[in-house]
Short mmCIF file of C-alpha atoms in Angstrom, two decimals:
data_model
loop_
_atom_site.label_atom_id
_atom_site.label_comp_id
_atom_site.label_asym_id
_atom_site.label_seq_id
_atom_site.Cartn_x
_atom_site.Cartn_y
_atom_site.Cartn_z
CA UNK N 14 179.85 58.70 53.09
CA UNK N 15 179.32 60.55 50.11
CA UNK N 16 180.26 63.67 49.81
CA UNK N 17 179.65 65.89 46.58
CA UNK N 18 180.99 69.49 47.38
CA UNK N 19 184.63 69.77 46.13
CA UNK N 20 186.16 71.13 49.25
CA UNK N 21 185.00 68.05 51.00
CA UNK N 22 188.62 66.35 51.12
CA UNK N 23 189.76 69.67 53.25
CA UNK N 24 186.95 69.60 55.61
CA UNK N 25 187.60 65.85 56.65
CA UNK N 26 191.41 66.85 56.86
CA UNK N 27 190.08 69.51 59.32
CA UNK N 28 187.71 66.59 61.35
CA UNK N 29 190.89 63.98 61.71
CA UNK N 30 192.54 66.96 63.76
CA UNK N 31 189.81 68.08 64.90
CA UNK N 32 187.42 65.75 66.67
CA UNK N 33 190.96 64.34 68.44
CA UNK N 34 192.56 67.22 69.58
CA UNK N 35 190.10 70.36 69.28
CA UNK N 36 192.87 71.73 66.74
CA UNK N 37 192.16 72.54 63.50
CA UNK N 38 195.93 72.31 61.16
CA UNK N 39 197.44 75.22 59.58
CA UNK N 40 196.95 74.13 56.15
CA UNK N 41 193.52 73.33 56.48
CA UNK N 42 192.20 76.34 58.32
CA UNK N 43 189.12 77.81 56.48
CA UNK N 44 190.25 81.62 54.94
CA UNK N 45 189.02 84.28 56.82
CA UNK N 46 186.35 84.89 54.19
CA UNK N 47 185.09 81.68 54.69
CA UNK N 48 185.08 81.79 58.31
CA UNK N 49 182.99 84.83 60.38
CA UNK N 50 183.23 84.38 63.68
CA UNK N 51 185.03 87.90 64.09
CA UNK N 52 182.39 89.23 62.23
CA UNK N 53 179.10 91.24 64.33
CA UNK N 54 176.84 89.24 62.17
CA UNK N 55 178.06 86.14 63.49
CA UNK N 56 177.58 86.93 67.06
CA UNK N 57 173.98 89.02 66.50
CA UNK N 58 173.10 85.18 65.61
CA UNK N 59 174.30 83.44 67.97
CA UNK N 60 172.51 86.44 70.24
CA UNK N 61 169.23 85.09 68.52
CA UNK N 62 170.16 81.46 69.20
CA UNK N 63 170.61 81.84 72.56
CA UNK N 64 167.05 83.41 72.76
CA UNK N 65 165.17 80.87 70.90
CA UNK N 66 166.99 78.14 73.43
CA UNK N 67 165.99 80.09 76.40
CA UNK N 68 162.69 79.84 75.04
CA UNK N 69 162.28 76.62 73.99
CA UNK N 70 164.57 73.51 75.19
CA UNK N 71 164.66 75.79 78.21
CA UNK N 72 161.39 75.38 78.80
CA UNK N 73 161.20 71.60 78.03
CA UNK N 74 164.06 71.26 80.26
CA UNK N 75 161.47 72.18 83.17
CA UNK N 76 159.50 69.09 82.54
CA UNK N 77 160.30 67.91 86.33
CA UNK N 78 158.60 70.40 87.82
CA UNK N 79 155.93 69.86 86.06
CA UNK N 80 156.39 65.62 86.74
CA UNK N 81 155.95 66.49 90.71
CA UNK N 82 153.09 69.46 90.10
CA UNK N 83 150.78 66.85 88.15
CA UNK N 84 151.47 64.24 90.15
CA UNK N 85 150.15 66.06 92.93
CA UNK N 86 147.26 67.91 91.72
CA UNK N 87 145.65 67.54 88.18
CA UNK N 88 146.72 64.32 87.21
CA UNK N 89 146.93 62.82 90.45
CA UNK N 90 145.13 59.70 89.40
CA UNK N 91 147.71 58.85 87.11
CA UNK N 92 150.71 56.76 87.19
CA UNK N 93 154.09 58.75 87.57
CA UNK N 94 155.27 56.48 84.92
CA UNK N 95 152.26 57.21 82.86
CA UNK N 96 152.51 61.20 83.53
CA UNK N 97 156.64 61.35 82.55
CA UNK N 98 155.35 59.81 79.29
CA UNK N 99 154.07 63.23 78.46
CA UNK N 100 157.35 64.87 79.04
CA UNK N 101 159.20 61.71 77.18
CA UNK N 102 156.98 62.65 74.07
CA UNK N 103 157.97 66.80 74.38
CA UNK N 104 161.30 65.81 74.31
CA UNK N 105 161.61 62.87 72.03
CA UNK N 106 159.42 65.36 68.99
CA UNK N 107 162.18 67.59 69.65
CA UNK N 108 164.48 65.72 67.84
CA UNK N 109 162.77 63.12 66.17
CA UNK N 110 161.84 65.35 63.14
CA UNK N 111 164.70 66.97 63.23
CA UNK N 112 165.45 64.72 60.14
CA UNK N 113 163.10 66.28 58.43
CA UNK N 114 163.37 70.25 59.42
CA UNK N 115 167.39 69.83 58.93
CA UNK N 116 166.38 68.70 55.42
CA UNK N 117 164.37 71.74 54.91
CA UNK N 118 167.26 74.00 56.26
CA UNK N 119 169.32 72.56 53.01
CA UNK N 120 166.64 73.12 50.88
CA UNK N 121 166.30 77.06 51.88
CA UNK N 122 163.05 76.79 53.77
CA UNK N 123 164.74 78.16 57.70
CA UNK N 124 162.62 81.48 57.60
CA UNK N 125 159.11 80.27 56.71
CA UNK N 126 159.82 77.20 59.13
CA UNK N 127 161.14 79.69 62.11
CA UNK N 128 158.08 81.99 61.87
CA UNK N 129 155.56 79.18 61.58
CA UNK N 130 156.95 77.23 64.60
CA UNK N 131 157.32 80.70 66.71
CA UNK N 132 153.67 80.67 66.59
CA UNK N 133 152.14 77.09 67.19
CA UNK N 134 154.59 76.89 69.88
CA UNK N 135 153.09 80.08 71.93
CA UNK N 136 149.21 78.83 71.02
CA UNK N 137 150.61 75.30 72.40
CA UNK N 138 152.02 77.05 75.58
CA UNK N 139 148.86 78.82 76.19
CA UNK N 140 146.60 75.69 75.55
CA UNK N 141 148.36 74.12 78.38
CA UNK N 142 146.60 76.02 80.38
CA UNK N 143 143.53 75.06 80.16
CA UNK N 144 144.23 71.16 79.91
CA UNK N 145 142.72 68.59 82.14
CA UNK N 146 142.83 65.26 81.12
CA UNK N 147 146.19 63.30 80.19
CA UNK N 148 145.85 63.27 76.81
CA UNK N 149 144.91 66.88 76.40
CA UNK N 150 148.61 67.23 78.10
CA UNK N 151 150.05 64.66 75.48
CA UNK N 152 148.23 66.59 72.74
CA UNK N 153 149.37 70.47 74.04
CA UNK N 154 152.34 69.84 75.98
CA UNK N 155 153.89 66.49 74.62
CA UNK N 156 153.21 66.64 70.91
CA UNK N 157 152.68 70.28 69.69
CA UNK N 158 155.33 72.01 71.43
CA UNK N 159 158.08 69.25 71.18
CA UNK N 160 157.71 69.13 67.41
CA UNK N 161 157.30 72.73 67.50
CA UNK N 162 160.25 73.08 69.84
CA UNK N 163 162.31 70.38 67.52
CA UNK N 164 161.78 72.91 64.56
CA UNK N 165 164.05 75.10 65.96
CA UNK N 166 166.91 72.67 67.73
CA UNK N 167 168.64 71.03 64.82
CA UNK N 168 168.42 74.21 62.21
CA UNK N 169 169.71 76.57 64.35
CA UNK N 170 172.85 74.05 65.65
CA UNK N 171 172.84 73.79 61.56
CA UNK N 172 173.11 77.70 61.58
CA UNK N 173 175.60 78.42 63.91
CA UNK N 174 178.09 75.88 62.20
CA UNK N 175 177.67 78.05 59.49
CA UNK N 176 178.40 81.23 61.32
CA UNK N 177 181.27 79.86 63.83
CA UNK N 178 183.79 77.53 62.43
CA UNK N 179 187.69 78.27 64.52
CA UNK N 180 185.00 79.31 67.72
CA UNK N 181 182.77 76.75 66.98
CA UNK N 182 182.91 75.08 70.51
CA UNK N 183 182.33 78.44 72.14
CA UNK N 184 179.13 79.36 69.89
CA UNK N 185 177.28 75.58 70.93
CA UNK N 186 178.40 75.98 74.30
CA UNK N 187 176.93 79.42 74.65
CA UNK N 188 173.88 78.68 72.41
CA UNK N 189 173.65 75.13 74.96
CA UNK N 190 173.69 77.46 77.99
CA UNK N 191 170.60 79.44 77.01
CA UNK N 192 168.71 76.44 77.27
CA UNK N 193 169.87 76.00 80.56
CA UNK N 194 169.52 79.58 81.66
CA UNK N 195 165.58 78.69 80.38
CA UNK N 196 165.61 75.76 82.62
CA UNK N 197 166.80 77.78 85.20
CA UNK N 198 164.73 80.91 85.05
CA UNK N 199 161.20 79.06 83.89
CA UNK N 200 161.19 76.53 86.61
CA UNK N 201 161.80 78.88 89.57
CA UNK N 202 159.26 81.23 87.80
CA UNK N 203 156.39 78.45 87.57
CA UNK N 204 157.31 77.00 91.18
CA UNK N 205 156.59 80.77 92.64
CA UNK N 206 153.62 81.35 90.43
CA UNK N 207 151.55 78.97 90.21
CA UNK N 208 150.64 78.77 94.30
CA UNK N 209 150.09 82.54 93.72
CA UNK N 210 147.77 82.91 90.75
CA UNK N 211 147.67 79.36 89.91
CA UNK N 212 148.67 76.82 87.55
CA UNK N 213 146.38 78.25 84.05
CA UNK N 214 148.15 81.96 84.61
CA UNK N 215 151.68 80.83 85.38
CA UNK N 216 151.27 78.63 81.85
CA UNK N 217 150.15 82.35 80.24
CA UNK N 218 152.52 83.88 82.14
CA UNK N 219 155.50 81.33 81.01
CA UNK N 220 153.68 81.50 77.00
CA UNK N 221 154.25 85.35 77.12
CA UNK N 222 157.92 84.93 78.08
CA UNK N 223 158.73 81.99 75.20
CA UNK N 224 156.74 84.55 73.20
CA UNK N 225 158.96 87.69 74.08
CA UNK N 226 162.31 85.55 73.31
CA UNK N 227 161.03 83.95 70.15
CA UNK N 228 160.31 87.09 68.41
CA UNK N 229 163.99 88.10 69.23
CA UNK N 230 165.15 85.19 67.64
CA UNK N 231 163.12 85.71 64.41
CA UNK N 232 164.32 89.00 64.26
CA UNK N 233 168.14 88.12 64.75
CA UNK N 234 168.71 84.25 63.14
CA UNK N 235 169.11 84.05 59.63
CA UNK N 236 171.60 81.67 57.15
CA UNK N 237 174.79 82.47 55.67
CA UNK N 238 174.67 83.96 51.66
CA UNK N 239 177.26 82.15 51.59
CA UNK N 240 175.97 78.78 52.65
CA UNK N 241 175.03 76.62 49.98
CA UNK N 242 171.15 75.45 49.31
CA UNK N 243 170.73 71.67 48.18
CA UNK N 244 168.58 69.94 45.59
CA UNK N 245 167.19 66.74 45.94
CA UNK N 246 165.37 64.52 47.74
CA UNK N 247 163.51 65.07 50.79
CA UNK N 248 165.39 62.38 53.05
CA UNK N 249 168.61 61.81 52.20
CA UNK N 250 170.68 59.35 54.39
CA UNK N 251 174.31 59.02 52.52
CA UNK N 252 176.24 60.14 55.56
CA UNK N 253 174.67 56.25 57.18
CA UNK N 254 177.16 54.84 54.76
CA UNK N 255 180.14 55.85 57.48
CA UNK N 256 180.87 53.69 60.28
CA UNK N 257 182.09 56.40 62.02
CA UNK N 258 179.22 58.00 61.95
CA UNK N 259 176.92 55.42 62.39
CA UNK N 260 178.98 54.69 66.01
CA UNK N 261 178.85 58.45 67.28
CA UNK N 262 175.21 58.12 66.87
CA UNK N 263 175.30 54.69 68.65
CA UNK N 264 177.47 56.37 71.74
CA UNK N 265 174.48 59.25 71.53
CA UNK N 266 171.64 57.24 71.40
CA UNK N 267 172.94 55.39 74.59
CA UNK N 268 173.50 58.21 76.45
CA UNK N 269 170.46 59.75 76.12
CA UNK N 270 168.61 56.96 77.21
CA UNK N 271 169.89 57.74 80.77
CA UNK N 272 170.09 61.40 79.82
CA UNK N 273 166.77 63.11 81.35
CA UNK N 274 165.95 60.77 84.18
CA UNK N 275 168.14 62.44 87.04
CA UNK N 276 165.53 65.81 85.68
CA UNK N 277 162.73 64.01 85.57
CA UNK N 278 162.42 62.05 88.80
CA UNK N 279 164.85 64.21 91.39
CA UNK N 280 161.88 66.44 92.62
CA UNK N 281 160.06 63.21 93.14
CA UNK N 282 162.56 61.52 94.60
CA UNK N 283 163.08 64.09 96.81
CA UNK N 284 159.91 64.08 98.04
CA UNK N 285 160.00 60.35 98.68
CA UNK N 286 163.09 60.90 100.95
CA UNK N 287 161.40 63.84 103.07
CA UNK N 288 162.51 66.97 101.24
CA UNK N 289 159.85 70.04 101.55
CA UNK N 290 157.86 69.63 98.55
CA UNK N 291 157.99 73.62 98.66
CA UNK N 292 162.23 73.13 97.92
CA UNK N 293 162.15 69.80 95.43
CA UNK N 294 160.99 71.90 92.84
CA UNK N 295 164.01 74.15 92.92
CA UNK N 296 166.53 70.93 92.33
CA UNK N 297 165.33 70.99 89.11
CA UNK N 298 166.57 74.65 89.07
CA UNK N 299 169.88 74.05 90.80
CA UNK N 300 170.65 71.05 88.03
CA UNK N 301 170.06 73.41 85.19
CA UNK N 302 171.54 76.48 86.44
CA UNK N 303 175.27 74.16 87.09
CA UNK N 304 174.85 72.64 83.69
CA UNK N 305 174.40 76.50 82.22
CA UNK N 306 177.69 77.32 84.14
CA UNK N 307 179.29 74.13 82.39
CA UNK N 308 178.11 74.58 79.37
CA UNK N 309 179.69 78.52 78.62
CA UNK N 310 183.25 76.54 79.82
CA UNK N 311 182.70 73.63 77.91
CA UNK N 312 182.96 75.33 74.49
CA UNK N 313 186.10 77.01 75.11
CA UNK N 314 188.02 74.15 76.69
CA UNK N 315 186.59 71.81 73.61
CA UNK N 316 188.16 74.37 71.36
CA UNK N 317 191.45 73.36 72.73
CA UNK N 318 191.05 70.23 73.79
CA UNK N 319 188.24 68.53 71.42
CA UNK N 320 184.46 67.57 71.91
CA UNK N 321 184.76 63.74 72.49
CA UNK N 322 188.20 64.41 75.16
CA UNK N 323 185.65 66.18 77.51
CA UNK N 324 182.56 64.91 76.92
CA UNK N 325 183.94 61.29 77.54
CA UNK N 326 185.06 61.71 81.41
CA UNK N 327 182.30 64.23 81.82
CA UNK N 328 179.88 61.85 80.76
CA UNK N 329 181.46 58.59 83.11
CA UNK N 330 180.78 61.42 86.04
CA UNK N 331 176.86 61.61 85.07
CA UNK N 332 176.78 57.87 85.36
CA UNK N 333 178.52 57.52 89.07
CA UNK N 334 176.36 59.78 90.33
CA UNK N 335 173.45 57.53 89.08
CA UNK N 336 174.88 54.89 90.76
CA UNK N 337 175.36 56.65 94.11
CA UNK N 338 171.54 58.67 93.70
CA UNK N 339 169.66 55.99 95.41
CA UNK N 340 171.69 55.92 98.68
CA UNK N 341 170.58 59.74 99.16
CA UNK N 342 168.30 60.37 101.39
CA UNK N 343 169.26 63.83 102.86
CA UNK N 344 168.49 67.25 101.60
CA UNK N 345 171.76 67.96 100.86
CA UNK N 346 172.65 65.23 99.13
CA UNK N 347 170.00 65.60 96.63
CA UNK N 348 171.40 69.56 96.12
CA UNK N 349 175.31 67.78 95.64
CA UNK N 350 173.61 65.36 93.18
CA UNK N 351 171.88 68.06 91.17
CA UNK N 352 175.00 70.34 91.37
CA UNK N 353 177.28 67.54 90.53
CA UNK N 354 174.98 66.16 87.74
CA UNK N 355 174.29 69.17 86.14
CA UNK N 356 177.98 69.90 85.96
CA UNK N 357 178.73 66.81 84.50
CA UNK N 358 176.29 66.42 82.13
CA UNK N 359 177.24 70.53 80.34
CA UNK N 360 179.64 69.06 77.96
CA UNK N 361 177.60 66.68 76.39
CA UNK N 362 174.19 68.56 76.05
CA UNK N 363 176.68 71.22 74.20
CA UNK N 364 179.07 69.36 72.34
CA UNK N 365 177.22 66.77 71.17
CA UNK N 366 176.47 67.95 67.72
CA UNK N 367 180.25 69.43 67.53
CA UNK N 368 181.79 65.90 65.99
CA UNK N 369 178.98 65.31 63.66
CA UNK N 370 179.59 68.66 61.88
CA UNK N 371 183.18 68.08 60.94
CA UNK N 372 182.49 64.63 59.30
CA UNK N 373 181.66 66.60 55.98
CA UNK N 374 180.22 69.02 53.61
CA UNK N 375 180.26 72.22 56.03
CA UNK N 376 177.22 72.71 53.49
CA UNK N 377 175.04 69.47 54.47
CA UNK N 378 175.65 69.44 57.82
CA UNK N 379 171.93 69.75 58.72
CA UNK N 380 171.56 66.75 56.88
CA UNK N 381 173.85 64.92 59.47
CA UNK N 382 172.95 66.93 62.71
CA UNK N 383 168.90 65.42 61.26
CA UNK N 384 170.15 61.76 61.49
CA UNK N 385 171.61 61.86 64.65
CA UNK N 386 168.86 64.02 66.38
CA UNK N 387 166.36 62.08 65.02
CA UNK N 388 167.75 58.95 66.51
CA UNK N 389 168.25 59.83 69.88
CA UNK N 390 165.10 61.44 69.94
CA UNK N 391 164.19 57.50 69.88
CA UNK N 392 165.89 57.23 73.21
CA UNK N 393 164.42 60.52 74.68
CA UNK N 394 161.16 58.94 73.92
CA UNK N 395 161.89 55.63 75.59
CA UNK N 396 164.36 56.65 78.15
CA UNK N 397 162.57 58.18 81.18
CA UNK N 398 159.46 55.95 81.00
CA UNK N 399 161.86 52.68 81.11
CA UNK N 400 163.93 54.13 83.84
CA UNK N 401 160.52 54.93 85.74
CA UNK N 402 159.16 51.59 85.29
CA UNK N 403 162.15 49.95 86.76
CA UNK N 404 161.54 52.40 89.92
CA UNK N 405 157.97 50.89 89.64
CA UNK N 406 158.72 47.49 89.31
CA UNK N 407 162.29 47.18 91.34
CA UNK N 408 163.41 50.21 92.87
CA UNK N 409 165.41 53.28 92.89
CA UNK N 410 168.82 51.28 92.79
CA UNK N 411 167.53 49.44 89.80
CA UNK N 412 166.84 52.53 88.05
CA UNK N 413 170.02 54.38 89.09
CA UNK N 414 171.78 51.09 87.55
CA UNK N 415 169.73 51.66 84.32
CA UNK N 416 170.50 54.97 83.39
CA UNK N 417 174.26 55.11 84.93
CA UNK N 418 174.98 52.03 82.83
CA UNK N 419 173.80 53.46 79.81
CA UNK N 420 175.08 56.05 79.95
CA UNK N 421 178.54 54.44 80.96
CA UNK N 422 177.96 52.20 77.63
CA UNK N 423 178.04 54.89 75.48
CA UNK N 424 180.76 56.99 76.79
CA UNK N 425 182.66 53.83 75.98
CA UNK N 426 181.40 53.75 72.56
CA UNK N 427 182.26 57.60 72.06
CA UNK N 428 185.63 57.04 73.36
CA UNK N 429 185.84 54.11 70.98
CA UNK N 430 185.04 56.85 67.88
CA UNK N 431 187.64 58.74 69.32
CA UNK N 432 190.37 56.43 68.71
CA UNK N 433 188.68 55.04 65.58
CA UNK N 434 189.02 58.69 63.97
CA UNK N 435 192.74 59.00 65.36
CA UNK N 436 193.49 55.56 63.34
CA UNK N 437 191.99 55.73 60.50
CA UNK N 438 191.96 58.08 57.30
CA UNK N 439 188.26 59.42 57.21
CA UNK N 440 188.77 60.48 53.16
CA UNK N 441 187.60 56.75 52.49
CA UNK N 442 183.73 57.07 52.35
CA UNK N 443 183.00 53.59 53.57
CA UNK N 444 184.90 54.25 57.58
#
């Protein structure tokens, strides 16, 4: 890995003690003028951060209600497997060119980026609306407001690293649970709207919200003076030269491929098993809501106890209760699995960018939070289309098997980085 800022031997001291144990050592604590978190500043961002996820990977984190609303009205004609396509797209763009906007964050370009994507993003939002074919949906809802959406997620994760360095748990665990909060709040909003003044309001309805909490972010987020801006090129992929790396984003990429199909396919499954359609929405709800509470504990016990020590049994939890999902056929049950699932998943949807910023340059860590984003948006992309064709093709055990076991695999792999970092001395580039 090569690493060109000269306080880049301290910062991997600080990731050997850090990624294992949460602690950072005494003698390679950052000063207090190079670390803010006490200051109002810090927190007025992270007040901003939380707004923008609300607004944004809240509201792509609602994608299953709208699996089970077009699969019963507009797009009814169309495959489920087809339809979740559109919502594998929104959420793959969200990271996929995060490479790319992370890149840009280096380079100085946040504020013209932020204000640019603030506004395709509401225009996207309100185009929905008025969609009726599938690939009007993959156009407005897929495409524009994933990419749109993926503008802000890996800058702002960037941002807050910059802002929050001893509380840095804390910050992604808060700034994770506003995107649950959204996927709390905007599904239980659309699922009460739209049989009331229908589906093209409760899409203007939802756009004026994303629109209200967007402009709060704009007017909150901004970099650090003290962050540095770097030259070069546009792509840059020297951090690929670390194995260590290159694993984490292995144990990530695996996960996520089982990642969004419990939120994706519950309300339908529900459905399937005899659960109101009126109350299969709200699982959706329930799942994101249990994940928020996770997430704002997450951070602090992370802090202590390091990202990978939690989010490895956390994430072995989200694949047993794949495995046990197709035997539930009950109401209940499907609330216990989206209560249980949501909790278990919290520490990895907000820690899993913690690692990857202590593996170097506090200054370039966009530049690594791009790679891996961009690489599990791969798997976002292919995961909940795969998982629905084996529900197609061989059932709802076969699918609960596909996503539990990958998402077993990588927790393996993660725990395997884990004891990789504890063992070896990450100073030499080529780990």
């Amino acid at each position: 890995m090569v690493l060109t800022s000269p306080s880049s031997t301290s910062t991997l001291s600080i990731a050997e003690t850090s990624i294992v144990t949460g602690k950072h050592s005494s003698s390679t604590l950052p000063t207090d003028n190079d670390s803010p978190d006490d200051c109002p500043r810090a927190w007025i961002v992270l007040f901003g951060a939380v707004c923008i996820a609300f607004t944004t990977s809240g509201y792509t984190s609602t994608w299953g209600v709208f699996q089970a609303h077009y699969e019963q009205s507009v797009l009814k004609d169309t495959s489920p497997s087809s339809i979740a396509w559109i919502g594998s797209i929104q959420q793959s763009c969200l990271y996929i060119p995060t490479l790319i906007f992370t890149r840009l964050l280096d380079m100085g370009y946040f504020r013209s980026m932020l204000t640019s994507a603030s506004l395709i993003f509401v225009s996207a939002t309100f185009l929905v609306a008025q969609c009726r074919t599938y690939w009007q949906f993959i156009l407005c809802q897929g495409i524009l407001t994933g990419i749109t959406a993926g503008i802000f997620t890996g800058p702002v994760t960037a941002i807050l690293s910059q802002w929050f360095i001893r509380r840095r748990g804390l910050a992604l665990g808060l700034y994770a649970a506003g995107s649950s909060m959204g996927g709390t709040v905007l599904p239980i909003t659309a699922r009460a709207l739209i049989p009331l003044i229908g589906f093209p309001w409760t899409m203007r309805v939802l756009a004026a919200i994303i629109l209200f909490g967007l402009v709060m972010g704009n007017l909150t987020i901004k970099q650090r003076k003290s962050s540095l801006l770097v030259k070069g090129h546009l792509f840059e992929f020297s951090p690929m030269r670390s194995r260590i790396f290159l694993l984490y984003c292995s144990a990530s990429f695996s996960i996520y491929l089982g990642y969004y199909t419990f939120t994706t396919y519950i309300a339908t499954s529900a459905i399937s098993n005899g659960v109101p359609v009126s109350f299969s929405f709200y699982l959706v709800a329930i799942c994101n809501a249990c994940s928020g509470l996770s997430r704002l504990t997450s951070g602090s016990i992370a802090d202590r106890l390091g990202a990978i020590n939690l989010m490895v049994p956390a994430t072995c939890l989200s694949a047993a209760i794949y495995y046990i999902w197709p035997f539930s056929h009950s109401q209940v049950g499907f609330i216990l699995l989206s209560v249980f699932y949501g909790i278990s998943i919290g520490p990895f949807a907000s820690l899993v960018s913690s690692p990857v910023l202590d593996l170097g340059d506090r200054n370039q860590s966009g530049q690594r939070i791009g790679i891996l984003m961009s690489l599990v948006g791969v798997a976002m992309l292919a995961g909940a289309p795969i998982s629905g064709a084996v529900n197609t093709s061989q059932g709802p055990v076969s699918m609960g098997l596909f996503a539990g076991s990958m998402m077993l695999f990588g927790a393996i792999l993660m725990a395997t980085v884990r004891l990789y970092v504890s063992t070896v001395n990450l100073n030499n580039p080529n780990q």
